PDB file of N, CA and C in Angstrom:
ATOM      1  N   UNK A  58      -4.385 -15.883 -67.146  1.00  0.00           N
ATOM      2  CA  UNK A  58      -5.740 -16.398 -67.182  1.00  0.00           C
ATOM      3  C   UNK A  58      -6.396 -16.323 -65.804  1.00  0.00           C
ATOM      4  N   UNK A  59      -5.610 -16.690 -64.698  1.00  0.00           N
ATOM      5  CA  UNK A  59      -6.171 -16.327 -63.573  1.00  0.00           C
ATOM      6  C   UNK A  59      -6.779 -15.527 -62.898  1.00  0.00           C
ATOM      7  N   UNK A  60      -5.513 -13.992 -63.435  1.00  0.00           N
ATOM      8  CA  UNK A  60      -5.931 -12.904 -62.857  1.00  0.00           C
ATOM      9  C   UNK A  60      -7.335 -12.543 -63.832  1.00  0.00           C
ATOM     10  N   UNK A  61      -7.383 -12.653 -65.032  1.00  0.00           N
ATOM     11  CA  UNK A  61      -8.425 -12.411 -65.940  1.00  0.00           C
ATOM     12  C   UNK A  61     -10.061 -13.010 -65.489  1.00  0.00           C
ATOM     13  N   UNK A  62      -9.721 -14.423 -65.047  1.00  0.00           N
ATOM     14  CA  UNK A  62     -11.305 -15.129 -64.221  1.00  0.00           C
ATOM     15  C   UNK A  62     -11.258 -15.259 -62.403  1.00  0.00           C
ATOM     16  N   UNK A  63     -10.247 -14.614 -62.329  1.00  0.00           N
ATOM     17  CA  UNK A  63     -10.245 -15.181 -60.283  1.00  0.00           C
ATOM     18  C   UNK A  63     -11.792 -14.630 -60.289  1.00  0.00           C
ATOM     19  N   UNK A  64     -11.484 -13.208 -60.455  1.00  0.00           N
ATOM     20  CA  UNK A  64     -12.694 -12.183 -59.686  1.00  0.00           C
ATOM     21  C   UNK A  64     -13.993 -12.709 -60.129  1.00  0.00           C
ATOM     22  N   UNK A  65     -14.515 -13.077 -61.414  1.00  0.00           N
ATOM     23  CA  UNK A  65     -15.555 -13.599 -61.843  1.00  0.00           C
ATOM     24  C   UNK A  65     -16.125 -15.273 -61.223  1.00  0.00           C
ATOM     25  N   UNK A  66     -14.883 -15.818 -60.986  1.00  0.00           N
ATOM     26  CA  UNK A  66     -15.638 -17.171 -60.451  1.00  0.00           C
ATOM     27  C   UNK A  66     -15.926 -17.197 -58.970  1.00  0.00           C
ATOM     28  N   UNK A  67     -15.050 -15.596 -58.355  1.00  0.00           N
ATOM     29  CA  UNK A  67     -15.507 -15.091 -57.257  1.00  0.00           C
ATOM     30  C   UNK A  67     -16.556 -14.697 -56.530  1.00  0.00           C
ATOM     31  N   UNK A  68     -17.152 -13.844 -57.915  1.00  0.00           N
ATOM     32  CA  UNK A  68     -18.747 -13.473 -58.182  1.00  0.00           C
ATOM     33  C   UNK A  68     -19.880 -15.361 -58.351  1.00  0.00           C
ATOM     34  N   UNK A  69     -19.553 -15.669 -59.255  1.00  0.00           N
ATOM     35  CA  UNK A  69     -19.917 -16.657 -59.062  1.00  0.00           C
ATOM     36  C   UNK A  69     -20.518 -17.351 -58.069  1.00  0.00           C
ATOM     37  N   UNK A  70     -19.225 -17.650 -57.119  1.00  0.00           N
ATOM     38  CA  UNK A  70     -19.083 -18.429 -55.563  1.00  0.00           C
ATOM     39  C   UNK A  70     -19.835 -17.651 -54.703  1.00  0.00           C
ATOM     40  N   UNK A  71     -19.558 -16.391 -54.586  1.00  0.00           N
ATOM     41  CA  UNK A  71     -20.169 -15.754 -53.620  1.00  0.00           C
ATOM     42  C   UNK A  71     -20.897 -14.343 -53.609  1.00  0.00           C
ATOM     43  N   UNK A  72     -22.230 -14.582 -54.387  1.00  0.00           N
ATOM     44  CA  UNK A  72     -23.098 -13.446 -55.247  1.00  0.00           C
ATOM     45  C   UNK A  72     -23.716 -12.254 -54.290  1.00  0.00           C
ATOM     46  N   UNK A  73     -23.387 -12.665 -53.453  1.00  0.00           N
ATOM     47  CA  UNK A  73     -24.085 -11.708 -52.196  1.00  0.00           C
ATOM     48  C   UNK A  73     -22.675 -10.964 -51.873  1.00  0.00           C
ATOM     49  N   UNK A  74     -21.298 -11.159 -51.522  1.00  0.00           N
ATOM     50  CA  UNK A  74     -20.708 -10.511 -51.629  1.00  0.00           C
ATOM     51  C   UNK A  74     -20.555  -8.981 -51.589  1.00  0.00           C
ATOM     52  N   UNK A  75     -20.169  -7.895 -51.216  1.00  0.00           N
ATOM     53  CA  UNK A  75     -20.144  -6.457 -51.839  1.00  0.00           C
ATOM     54  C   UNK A  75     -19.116  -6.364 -52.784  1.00  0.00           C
ATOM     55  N   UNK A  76     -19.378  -5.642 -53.718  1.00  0.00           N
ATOM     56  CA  UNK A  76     -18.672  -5.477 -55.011  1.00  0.00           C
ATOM     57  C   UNK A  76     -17.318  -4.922 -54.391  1.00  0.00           C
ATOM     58  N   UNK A  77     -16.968  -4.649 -53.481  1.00  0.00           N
ATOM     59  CA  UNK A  77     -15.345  -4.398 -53.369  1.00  0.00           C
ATOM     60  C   UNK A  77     -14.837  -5.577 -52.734  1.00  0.00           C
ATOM     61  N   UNK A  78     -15.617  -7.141 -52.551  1.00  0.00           N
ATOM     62  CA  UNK A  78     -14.543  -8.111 -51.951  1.00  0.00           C
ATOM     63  C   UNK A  78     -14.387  -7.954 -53.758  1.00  0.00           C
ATOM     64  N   UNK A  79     -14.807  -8.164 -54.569  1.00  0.00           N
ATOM     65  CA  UNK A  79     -14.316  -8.837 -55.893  1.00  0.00           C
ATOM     66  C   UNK A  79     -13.653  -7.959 -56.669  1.00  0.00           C
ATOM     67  N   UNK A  80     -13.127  -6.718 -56.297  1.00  0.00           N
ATOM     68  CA  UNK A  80     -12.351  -5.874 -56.607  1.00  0.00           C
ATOM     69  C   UNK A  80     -10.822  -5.944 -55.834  1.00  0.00           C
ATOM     70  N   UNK A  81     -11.704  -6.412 -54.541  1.00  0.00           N
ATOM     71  CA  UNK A  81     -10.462  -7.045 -53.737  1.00  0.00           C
ATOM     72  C   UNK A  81      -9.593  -8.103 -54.042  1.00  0.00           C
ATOM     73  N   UNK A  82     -10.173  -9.180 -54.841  1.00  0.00           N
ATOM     74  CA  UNK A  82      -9.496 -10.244 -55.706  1.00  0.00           C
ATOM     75  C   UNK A  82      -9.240  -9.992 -56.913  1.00  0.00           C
ATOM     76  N   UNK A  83      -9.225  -8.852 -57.382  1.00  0.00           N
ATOM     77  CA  UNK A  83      -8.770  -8.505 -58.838  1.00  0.00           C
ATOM     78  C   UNK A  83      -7.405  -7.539 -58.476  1.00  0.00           C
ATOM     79  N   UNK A  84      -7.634  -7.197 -57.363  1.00  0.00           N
ATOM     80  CA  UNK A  84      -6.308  -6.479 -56.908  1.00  0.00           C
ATOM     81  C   UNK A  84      -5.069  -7.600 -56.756  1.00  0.00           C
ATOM     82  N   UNK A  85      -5.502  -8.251 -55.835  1.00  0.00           N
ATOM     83  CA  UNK A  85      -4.697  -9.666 -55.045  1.00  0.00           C
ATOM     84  C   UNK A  85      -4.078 -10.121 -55.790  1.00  0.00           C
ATOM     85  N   UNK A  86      -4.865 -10.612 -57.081  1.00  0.00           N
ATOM     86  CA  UNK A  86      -4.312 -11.401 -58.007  1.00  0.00           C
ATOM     87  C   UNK A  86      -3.927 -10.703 -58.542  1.00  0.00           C
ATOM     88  N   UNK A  87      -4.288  -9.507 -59.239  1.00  0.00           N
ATOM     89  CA  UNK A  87      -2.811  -8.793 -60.050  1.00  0.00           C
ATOM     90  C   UNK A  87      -1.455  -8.739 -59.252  1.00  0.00           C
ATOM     91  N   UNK A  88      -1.400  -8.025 -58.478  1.00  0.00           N
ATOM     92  CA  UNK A  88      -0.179  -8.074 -57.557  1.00  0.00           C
ATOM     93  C   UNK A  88       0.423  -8.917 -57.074  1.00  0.00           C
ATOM     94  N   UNK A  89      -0.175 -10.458 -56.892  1.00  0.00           N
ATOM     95  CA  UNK A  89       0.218 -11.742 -56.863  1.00  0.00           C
ATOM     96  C   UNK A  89       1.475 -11.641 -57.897  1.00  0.00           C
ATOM     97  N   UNK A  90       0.702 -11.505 -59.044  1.00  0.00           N
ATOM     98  CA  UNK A  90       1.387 -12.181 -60.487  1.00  0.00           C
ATOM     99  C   UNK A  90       2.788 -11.215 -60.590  1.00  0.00           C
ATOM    100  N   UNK A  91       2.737  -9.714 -59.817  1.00  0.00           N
ATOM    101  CA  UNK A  91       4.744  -9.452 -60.087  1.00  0.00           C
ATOM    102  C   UNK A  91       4.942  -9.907 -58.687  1.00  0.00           C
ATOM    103  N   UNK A  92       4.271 -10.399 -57.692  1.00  0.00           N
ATOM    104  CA  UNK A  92       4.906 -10.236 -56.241  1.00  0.00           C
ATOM    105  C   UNK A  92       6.052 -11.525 -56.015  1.00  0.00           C
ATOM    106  N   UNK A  93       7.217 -11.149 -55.242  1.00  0.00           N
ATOM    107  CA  UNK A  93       7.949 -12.362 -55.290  1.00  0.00           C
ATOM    108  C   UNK A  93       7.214 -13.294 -54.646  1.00  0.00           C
ATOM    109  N   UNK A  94       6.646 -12.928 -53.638  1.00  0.00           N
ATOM    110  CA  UNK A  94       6.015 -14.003 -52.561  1.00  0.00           C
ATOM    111  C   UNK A  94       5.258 -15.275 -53.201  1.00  0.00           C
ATOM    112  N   UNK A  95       4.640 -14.845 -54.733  1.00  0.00           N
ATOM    113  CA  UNK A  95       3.912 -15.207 -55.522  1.00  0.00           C
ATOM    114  C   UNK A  95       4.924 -16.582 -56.557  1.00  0.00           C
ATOM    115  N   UNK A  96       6.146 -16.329 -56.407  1.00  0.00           N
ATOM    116  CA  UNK A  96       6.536 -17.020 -57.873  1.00  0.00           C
ATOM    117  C   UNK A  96       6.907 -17.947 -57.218  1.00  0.00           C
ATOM    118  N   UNK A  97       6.601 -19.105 -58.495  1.00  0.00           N
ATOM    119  CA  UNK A  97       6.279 -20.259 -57.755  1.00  0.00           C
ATOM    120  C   UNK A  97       5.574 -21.331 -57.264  1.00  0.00           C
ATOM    121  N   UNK A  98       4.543 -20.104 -56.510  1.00  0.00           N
ATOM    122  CA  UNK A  98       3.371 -21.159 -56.343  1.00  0.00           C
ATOM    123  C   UNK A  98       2.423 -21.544 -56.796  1.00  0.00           C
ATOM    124  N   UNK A  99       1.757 -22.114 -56.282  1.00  0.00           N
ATOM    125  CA  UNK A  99       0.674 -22.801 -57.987  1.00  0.00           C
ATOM    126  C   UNK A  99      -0.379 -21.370 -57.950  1.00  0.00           C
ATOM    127  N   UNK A 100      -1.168 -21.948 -59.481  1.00  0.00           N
ATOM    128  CA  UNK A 100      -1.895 -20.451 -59.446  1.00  0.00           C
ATOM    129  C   UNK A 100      -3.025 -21.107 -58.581  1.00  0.00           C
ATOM    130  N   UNK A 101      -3.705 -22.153 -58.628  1.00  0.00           N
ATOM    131  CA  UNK A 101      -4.974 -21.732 -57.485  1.00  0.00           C
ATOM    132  C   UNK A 101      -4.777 -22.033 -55.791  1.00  0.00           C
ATOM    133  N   UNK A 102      -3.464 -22.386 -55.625  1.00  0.00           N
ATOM    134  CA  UNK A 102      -2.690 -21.748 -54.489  1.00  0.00           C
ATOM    135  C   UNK A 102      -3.592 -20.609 -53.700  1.00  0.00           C
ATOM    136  N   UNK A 103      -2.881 -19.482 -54.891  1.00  0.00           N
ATOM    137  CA  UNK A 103      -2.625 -18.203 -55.013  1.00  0.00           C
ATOM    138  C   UNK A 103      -4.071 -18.086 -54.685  1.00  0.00           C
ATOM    139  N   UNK A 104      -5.492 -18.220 -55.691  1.00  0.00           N
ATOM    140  CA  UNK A 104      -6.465 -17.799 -55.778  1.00  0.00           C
ATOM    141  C   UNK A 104      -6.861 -17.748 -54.327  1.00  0.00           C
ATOM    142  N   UNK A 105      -7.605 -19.184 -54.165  1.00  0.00           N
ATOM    143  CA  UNK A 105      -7.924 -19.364 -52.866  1.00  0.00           C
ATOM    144  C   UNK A 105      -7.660 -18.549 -51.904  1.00  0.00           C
ATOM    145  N   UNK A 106      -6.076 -18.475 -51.695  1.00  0.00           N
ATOM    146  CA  UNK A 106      -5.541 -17.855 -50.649  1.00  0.00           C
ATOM    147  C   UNK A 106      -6.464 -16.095 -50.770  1.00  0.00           C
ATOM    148  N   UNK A 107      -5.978 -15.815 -52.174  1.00  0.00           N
ATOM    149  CA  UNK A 107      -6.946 -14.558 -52.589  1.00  0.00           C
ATOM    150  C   UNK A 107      -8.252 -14.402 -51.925  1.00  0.00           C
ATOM    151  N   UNK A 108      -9.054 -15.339 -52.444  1.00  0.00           N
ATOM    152  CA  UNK A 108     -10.752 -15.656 -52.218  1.00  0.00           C
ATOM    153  C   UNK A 108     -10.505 -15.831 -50.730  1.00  0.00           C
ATOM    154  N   UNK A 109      -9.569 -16.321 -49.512  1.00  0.00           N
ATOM    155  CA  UNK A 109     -10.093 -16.256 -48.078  1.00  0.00           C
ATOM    156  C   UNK A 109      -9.786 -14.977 -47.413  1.00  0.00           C
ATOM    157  N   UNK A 110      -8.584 -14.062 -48.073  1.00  0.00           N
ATOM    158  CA  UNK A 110      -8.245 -12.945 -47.768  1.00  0.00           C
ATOM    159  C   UNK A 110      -9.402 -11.642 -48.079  1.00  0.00           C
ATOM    160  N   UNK A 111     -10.462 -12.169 -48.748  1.00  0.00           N
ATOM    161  CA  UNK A 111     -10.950 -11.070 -49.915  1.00  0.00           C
ATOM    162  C   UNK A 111     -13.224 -11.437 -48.507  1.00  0.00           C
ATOM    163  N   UNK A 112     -13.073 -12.549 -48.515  1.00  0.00           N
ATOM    164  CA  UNK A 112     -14.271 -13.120 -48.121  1.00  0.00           C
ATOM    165  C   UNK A 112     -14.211 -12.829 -46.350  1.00  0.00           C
ATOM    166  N   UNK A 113     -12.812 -13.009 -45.807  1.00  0.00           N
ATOM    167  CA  UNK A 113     -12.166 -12.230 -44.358  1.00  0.00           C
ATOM    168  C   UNK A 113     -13.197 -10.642 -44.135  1.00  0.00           C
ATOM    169  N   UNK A 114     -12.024  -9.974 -45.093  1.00  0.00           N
ATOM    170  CA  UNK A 114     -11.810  -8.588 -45.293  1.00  0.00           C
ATOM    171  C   UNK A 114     -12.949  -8.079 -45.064  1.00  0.00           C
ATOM    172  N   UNK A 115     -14.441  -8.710 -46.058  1.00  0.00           N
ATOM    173  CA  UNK A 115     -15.261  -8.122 -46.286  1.00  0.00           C
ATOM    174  C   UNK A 115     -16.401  -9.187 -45.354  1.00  0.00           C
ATOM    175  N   UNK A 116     -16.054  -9.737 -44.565  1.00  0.00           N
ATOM    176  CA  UNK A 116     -17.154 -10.281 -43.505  1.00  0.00           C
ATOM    177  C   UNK A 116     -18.605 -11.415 -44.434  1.00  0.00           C
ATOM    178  N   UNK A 117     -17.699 -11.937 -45.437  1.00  0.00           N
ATOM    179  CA  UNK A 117     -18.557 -12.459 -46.613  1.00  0.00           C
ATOM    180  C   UNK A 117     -18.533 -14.102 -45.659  1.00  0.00           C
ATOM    181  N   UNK A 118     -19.795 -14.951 -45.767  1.00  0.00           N
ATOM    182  CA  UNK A 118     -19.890 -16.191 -45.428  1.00  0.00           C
ATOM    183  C   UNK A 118     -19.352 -17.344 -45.774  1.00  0.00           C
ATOM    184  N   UNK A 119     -18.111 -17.788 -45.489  1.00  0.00           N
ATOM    185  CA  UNK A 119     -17.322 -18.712 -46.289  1.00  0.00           C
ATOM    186  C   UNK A 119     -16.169 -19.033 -45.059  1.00  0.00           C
ATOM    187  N   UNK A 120     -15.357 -20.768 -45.674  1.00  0.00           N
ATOM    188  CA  UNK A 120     -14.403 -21.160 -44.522  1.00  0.00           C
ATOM    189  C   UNK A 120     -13.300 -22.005 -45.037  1.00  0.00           C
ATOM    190  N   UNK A 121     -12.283 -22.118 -44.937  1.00  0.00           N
ATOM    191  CA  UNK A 121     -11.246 -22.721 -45.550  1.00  0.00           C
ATOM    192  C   UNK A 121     -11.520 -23.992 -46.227  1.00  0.00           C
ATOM    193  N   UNK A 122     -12.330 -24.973 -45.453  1.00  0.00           N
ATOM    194  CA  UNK A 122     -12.721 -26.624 -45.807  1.00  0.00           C
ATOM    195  C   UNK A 122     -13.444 -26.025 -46.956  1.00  0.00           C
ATOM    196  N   UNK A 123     -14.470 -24.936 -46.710  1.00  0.00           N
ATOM    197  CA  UNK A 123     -15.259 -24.779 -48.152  1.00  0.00           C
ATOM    198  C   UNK A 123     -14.276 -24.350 -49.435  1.00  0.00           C
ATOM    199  N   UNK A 124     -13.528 -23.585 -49.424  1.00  0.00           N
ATOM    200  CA  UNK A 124     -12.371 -22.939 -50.570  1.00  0.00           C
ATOM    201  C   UNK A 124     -11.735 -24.422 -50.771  1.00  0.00           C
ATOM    202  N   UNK A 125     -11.408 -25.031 -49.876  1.00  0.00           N
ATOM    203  CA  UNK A 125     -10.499 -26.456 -50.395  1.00  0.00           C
ATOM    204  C   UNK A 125     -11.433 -27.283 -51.273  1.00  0.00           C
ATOM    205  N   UNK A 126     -12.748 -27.754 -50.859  1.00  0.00           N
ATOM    206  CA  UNK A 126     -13.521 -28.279 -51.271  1.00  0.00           C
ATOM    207  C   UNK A 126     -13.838 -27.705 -52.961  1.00  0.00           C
ATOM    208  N   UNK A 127     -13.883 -26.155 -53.267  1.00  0.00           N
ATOM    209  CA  UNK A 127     -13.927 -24.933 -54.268  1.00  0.00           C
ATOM    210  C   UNK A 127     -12.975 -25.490 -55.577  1.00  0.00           C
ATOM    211  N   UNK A 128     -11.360 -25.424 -54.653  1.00  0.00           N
ATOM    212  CA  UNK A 128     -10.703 -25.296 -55.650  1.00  0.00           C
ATOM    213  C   UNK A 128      -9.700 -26.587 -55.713  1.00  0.00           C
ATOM    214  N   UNK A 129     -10.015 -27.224 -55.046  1.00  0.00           N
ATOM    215  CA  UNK A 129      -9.125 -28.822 -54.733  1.00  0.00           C
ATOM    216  C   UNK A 129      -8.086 -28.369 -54.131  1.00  0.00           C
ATOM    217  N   UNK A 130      -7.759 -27.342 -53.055  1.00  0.00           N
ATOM    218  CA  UNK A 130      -6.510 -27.038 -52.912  1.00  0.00           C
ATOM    219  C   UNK A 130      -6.370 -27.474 -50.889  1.00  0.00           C
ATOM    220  N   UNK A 131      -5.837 -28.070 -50.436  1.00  0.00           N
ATOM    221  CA  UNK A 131      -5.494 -28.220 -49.050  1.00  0.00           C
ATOM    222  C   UNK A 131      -5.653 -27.200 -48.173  1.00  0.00           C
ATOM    223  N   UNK A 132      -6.511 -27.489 -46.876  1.00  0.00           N
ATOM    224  CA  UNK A 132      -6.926 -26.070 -46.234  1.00  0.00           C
ATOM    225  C   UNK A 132      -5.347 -25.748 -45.517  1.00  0.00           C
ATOM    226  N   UNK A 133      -4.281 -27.266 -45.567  1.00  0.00           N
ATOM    227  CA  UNK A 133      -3.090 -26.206 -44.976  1.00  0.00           C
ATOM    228  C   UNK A 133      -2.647 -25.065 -45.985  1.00  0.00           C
ATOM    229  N   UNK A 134      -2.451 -25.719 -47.296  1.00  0.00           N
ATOM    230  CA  UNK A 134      -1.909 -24.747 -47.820  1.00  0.00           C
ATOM    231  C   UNK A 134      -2.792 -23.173 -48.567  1.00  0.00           C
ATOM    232  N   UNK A 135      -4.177 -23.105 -48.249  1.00  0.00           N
ATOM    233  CA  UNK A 135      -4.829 -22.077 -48.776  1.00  0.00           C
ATOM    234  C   UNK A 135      -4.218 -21.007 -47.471  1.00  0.00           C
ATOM    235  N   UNK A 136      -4.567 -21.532 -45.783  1.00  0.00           N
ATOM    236  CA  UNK A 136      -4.212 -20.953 -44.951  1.00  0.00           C
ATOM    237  C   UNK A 136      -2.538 -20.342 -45.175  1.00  0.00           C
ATOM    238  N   UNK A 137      -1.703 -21.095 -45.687  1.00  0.00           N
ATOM    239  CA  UNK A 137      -0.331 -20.351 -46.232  1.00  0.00           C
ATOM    240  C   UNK A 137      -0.496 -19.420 -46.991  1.00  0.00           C
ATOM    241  N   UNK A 138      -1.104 -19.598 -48.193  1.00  0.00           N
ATOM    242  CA  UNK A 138      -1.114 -18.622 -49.496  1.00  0.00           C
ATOM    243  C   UNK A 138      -1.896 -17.417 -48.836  1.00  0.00           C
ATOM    244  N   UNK A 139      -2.530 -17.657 -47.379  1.00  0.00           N
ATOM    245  CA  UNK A 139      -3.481 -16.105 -46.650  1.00  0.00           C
ATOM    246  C   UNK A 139      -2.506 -15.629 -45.776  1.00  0.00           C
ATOM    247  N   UNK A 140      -1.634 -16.552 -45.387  1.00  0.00           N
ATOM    248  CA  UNK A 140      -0.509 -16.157 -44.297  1.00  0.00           C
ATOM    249  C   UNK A 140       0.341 -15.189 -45.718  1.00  0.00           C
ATOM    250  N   UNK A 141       0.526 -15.804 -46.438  1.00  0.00           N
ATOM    251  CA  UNK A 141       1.941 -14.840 -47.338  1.00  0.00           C
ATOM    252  C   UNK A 141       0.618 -13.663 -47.394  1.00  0.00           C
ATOM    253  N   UNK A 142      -0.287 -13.429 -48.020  1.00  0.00           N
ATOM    254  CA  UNK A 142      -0.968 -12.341 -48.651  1.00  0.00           C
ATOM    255  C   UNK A 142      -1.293 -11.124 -47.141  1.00  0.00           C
ATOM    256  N   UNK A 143      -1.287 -11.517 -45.945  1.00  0.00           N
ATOM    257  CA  UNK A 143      -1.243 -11.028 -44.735  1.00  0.00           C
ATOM    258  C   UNK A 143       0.140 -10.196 -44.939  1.00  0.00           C
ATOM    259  N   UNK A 144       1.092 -10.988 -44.802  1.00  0.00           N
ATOM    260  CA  UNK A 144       2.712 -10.360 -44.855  1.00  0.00           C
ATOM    261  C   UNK A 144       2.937  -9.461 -45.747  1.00  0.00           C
ATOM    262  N   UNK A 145       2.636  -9.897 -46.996  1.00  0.00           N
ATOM    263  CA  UNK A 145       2.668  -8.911 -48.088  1.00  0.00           C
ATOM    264  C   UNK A 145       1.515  -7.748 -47.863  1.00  0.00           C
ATOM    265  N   UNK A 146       0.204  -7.579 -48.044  1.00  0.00           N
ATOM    266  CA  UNK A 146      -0.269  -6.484 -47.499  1.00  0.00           C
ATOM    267  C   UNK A 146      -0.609  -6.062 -46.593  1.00  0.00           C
ATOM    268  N   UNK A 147      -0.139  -6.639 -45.562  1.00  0.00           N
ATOM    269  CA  UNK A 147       0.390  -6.064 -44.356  1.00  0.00           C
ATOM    270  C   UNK A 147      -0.931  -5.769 -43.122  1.00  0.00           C
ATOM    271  N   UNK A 148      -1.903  -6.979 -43.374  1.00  0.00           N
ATOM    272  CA  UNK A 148      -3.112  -6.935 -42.859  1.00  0.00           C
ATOM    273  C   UNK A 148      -3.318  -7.235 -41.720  1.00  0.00           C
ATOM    274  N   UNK A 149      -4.119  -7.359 -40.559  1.00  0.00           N
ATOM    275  CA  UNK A 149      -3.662  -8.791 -39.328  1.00  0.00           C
ATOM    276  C   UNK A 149      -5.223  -9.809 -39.077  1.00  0.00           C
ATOM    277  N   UNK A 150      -6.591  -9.716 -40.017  1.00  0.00           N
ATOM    278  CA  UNK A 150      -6.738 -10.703 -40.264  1.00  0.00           C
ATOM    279  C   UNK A 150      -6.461 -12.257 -39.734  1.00  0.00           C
ATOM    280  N   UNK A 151      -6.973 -13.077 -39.019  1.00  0.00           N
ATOM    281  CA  UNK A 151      -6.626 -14.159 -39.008  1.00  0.00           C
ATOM    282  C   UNK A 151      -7.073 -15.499 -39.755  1.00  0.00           C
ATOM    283  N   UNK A 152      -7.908 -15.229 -40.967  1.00  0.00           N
ATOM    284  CA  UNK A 152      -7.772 -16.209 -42.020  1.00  0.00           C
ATOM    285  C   UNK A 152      -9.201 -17.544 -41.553  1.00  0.00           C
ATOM    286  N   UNK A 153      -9.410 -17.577 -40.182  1.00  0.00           N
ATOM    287  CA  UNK A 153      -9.992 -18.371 -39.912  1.00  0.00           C
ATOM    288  C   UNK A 153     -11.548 -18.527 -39.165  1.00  0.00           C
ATOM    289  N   UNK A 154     -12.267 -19.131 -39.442  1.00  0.00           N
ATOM    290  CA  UNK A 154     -13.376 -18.858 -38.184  1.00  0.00           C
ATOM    291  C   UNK A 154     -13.694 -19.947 -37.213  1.00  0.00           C
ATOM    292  N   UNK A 155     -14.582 -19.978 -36.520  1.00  0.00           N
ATOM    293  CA  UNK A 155     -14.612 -21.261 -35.908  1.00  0.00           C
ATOM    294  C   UNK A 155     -15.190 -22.690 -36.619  1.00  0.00           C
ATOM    295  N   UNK A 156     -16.069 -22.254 -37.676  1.00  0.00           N
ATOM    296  CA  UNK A 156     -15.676 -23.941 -38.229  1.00  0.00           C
ATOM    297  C   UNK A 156     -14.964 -24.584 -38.710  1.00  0.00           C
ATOM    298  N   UNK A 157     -13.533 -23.523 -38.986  1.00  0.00           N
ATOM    299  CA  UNK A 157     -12.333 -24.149 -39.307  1.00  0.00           C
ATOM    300  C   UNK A 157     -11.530 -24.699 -38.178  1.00  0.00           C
ATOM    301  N   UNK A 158     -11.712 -25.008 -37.361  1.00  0.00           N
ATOM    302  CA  UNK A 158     -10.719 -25.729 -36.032  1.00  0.00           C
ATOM    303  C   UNK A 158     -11.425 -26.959 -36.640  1.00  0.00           C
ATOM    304  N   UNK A 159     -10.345 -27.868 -35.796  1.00  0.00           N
ATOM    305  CA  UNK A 159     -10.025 -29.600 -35.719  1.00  0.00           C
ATOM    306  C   UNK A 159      -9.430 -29.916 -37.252  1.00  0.00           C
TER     307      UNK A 159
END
């Protein structure tokens, strides 16, 4: 179900976007769902982590407190689920901008 609505509530969240961040989260999350890195963790974990890797990538306006706020998920652990998705596709990205400090 996830991988089926990530990308759409993606669109949703962030309509200005270019159509390859939300291709970018339809990737993420498929490959999430066989990746080991993936099993396990919760699915909107996963998303989030998706949606900051995908909103990074593509220079889209968005910040961890906002994705936590998004999906109820802890900005430590969205910043994990971007740290594994870094490792796994092998990006160097740092997940963060400056209104995410303190």
């Amino acid at each position: 179900m996830l991988e089926a609505t990530g990308s759409h509530l993606f669109e949703l969240q962030y309509p200005t976007a270019p159509p390859e961040a939300t291709w970018l989260v339809d990737d993420l999350l498929s490959d999430a769902r066989t990746s080991q890195w993936a099993k396990g963790k919760r699915h909107m974990c996963v998303l989030a982590g998706a949606w900051l890797y995908a909103v990074n990538r593509h220079y889209v306006d968005a910040n961890v407190a906002e994705l936590a706020d998004i999906t109820g998920v802890s900005k430590s652990t969205i910043r994990a689920r971007y740290r594994d998705l870094i490792e796994h596709v092998g990006t160097a990205d740092t997940g963060l901008d400056s209104r995410d400090s303190a």
